[in-house]
Amino acid sequence: MKDDRLKDGEMLNLLRERVEKASKRAMDAPRDFEWLSKKLGKVGDSVSVTTLKRCWGYVDAPMTPRQHTLDVLARYLGYHNFEHFVDAHDVINDEPASDPVAGVLLRPAHDLAVNDRVLLTWQPGRECVIRYLGNEQFVVERSERTRLQPGNTFNCGVIIEGEQLYIHNLIMMGRKPTGYVCGKRGGIHFKVLE
């Protein structure tokens, strides 16, 4: 890696800090590492609980994280890989150059199987359960306090935690396909249902 900051752990520390911020939890107990390992597995990447504990220094075992581990954690934050994360944080006056994704992202074509269900929530008090049909298409199964209704279908290429959700080709009964935005106040939150 071209950046000397990696040698003293500065970028690893920043990566861990950003993962904790995106997860909205400090990695300071075994259950936190188990949760993160499962979360990474759900978006198509695998890192063991033990590796995560070593990466965070939770266990006494000297470790320089493997490139795979760094890449997986960077992808969790929305970067292509760890080098992309490092390039995006070329620090000038302690400010990162860019931050492409504010939160955790879900890429339906890569992260979901057909018939997987996702719970979406947003303000004020909106809730919707959608089922993945494949090819970036969803059907609404259940909704509360939203214009989306059971049976509506739509397309969506990415869902980003904490950001607005832009859907297209929304088909509502008796209407022409249209676009729709969820979460204009504070973004949406999502959870893949088991």
PDB file of C-alpha atoms in Angstrom, residues 4-87:
ATOM      1  CA  ASP A   4       2.952   5.247   5.092  1.00  0.00           C
ATOM      2  CA  ARG A   5       0.117   5.920   7.548  1.00  0.00           C
ATOM      3  CA  LEU A   6      -0.748   2.228   7.324  1.00  0.00           C
ATOM      4  CA  LYS A   7       2.485   1.325   9.108  1.00  0.00           C
ATOM      5  CA  ASP A   8       1.464   3.074  12.310  1.00  0.00           C
ATOM      6  CA  GLY A   9      -2.155   1.948  12.094  1.00  0.00           C
ATOM      7  CA  GLU A  10      -3.737   5.372  11.452  1.00  0.00           C
ATOM      8  CA  MET A  11      -5.883   4.174   8.544  1.00  0.00           C
ATOM      9  CA  LEU A  12      -6.792   0.933  10.338  1.00  0.00           C
ATOM     10  CA  ASN A  13      -7.929   3.003  13.332  1.00  0.00           C
ATOM     11  CA  LEU A  14      -9.980   5.241  11.034  1.00  0.00           C
ATOM     12  CA  LEU A  15     -11.503   2.198   9.327  1.00  0.00           C
ATOM     13  CA  ARG A  16     -12.517   0.688  12.680  1.00  0.00           C
ATOM     14  CA  GLU A  17     -13.948   4.033  13.807  1.00  0.00           C
ATOM     15  CA  ARG A  18     -16.024   4.360  10.609  1.00  0.00           C
ATOM     16  CA  VAL A  19     -17.321   0.781  10.888  1.00  0.00           C
ATOM     17  CA  GLU A  20     -18.462   1.464  14.460  1.00  0.00           C
ATOM     18  CA  LYS A  21     -20.128   4.712  13.382  1.00  0.00           C
ATOM     19  CA  ALA A  22     -21.924   3.039  10.453  1.00  0.00           C
ATOM     20  CA  SER A  23     -22.971   0.133  12.707  1.00  0.00           C
ATOM     21  CA  LYS A  24     -24.119   2.464  15.464  1.00  0.00           C
ATOM     22  CA  ARG A  25     -22.369   0.252  17.995  1.00  0.00           C
ATOM     23  CA  ALA A  26     -18.959   0.105  19.652  1.00  0.00           C
ATOM     24  CA  MET A  27     -17.120  -3.148  19.090  1.00  0.00           C
ATOM     25  CA  ASP A  28     -16.382  -3.848  22.731  1.00  0.00           C
ATOM     26  CA  ALA A  29     -18.158  -7.118  23.565  1.00  0.00           C
ATOM     27  CA  PRO A  30     -18.265 -10.601  21.991  1.00  0.00           C
ATOM     28  CA  ARG A  31     -21.873 -10.072  20.847  1.00  0.00           C
ATOM     29  CA  ASP A  32     -20.777  -6.980  18.862  1.00  0.00           C
ATOM     30  CA  PHE A  33     -18.244  -8.993  16.869  1.00  0.00           C
ATOM     31  CA  GLU A  34     -20.762 -11.797  16.326  1.00  0.00           C
ATOM     32  CA  TRP A  35     -23.283  -9.235  15.055  1.00  0.00           C
ATOM     33  CA  LEU A  36     -20.747  -7.649  12.686  1.00  0.00           C
ATOM     34  CA  SER A  37     -19.610 -11.029  11.346  1.00  0.00           C
ATOM     35  CA  LYS A  38     -23.238 -11.967  10.582  1.00  0.00           C
ATOM     36  CA  LYS A  39     -23.895  -8.548   9.031  1.00  0.00           C
ATOM     37  CA  LEU A  40     -20.878  -8.910   6.735  1.00  0.00           C
ATOM     38  CA  GLY A  41     -22.055 -12.407   5.779  1.00  0.00           C
ATOM     39  CA  LYS A  42     -25.481 -11.077   4.797  1.00  0.00           C
ATOM     40  CA  VAL A  43     -23.953  -8.666   2.301  1.00  0.00           C
ATOM     41  CA  GLY A  44     -21.870 -11.386   0.694  1.00  0.00           C
ATOM     42  CA  ASP A  45     -18.557 -11.079   2.554  1.00  0.00           C
ATOM     43  CA  SER A  46     -17.188 -13.331   5.257  1.00  0.00           C
ATOM     44  CA  VAL A  47     -14.898 -12.471   8.179  1.00  0.00           C
ATOM     45  CA  SER A  48     -14.756 -14.659  11.269  1.00  0.00           C
ATOM     46  CA  VAL A  49     -15.609 -13.407  14.739  1.00  0.00           C
ATOM     47  CA  THR A  50     -12.072 -14.253  15.887  1.00  0.00           C
ATOM     48  CA  THR A  51     -10.498 -12.239  13.057  1.00  0.00           C
ATOM     49  CA  LEU A  52     -12.694  -9.244  13.879  1.00  0.00           C
ATOM     50  CA  LYS A  53     -11.748  -9.470  17.571  1.00  0.00           C
ATOM     51  CA  ARG A  54      -8.046  -9.525  16.663  1.00  0.00           C
ATOM     52  CA  CYS A  55      -8.519  -6.644  14.213  1.00  0.00           C
ATOM     53  CA  TRP A  56     -10.056  -4.520  16.982  1.00  0.00           C
ATOM     54  CA  GLY A  57      -7.434  -5.623  19.538  1.00  0.00           C
ATOM     55  CA  TYR A  58     -10.137  -7.217  21.673  1.00  0.00           C
ATOM     56  CA  VAL A  59      -7.978 -10.322  22.189  1.00  0.00           C
ATOM     57  CA  ASP A  60      -4.279 -10.347  23.003  1.00  0.00           C
ATOM     58  CA  ALA A  61      -2.902 -11.555  19.725  1.00  0.00           C
ATOM     59  CA  PRO A  62      -0.687  -9.397  17.566  1.00  0.00           C
ATOM     60  CA  MET A  63      -2.243  -9.081  14.152  1.00  0.00           C
ATOM     61  CA  THR A  64      -1.756  -7.231  10.961  1.00  0.00           C
ATOM     62  CA  PRO A  65      -5.107  -7.624   9.199  1.00  0.00           C
ATOM     63  CA  ARG A  66      -5.056  -9.464   5.886  1.00  0.00           C
ATOM     64  CA  GLN A  67      -5.949  -7.515   2.758  1.00  0.00           C
ATOM     65  CA  HIS A  68      -9.208  -9.502   2.469  1.00  0.00           C
ATOM     66  CA  THR A  69     -10.323  -8.366   5.932  1.00  0.00           C
ATOM     67  CA  LEU A  70      -9.504  -4.720   5.169  1.00  0.00           C
ATOM     68  CA  ASP A  71     -11.301  -4.917   1.812  1.00  0.00           C
ATOM     69  CA  VAL A  72     -14.428  -6.478   3.360  1.00  0.00           C
ATOM     70  CA  LEU A  73     -14.641  -3.784   6.055  1.00  0.00           C
ATOM     71  CA  ALA A  74     -14.132  -1.054   3.441  1.00  0.00           C
ATOM     72  CA  ARG A  75     -16.894  -2.556   1.252  1.00  0.00           C
ATOM     73  CA  TYR A  76     -19.179  -2.569   4.291  1.00  0.00           C
ATOM     74  CA  LEU A  77     -18.736   1.216   4.307  1.00  0.00           C
ATOM     75  CA  GLY A  78     -19.504   1.519   0.595  1.00  0.00           C
ATOM     76  CA  TYR A  79     -15.967   1.667  -0.796  1.00  0.00           C
ATOM     77  CA  HIS A  80     -14.710  -0.595  -3.568  1.00  0.00           C
ATOM     78  CA  ASN A  81     -11.828  -1.866  -1.408  1.00  0.00           C
ATOM     79  CA  PHE A  82      -9.416  -0.728   1.316  1.00  0.00           C
ATOM     80  CA  GLU A  83      -7.177   1.144  -1.118  1.00  0.00           C
ATOM     81  CA  HIS A  84     -10.231   3.127  -2.274  1.00  0.00           C
ATOM     82  CA  PHE A  85     -10.962   3.907   1.408  1.00  0.00           C
ATOM     83  CA  VAL A  86      -7.360   5.100   1.909  1.00  0.00           C
ATOM     84  CA  ASP A  87      -7.482   7.236  -1.260  1.00  0.00           C
TER      85      ASP A  87
END
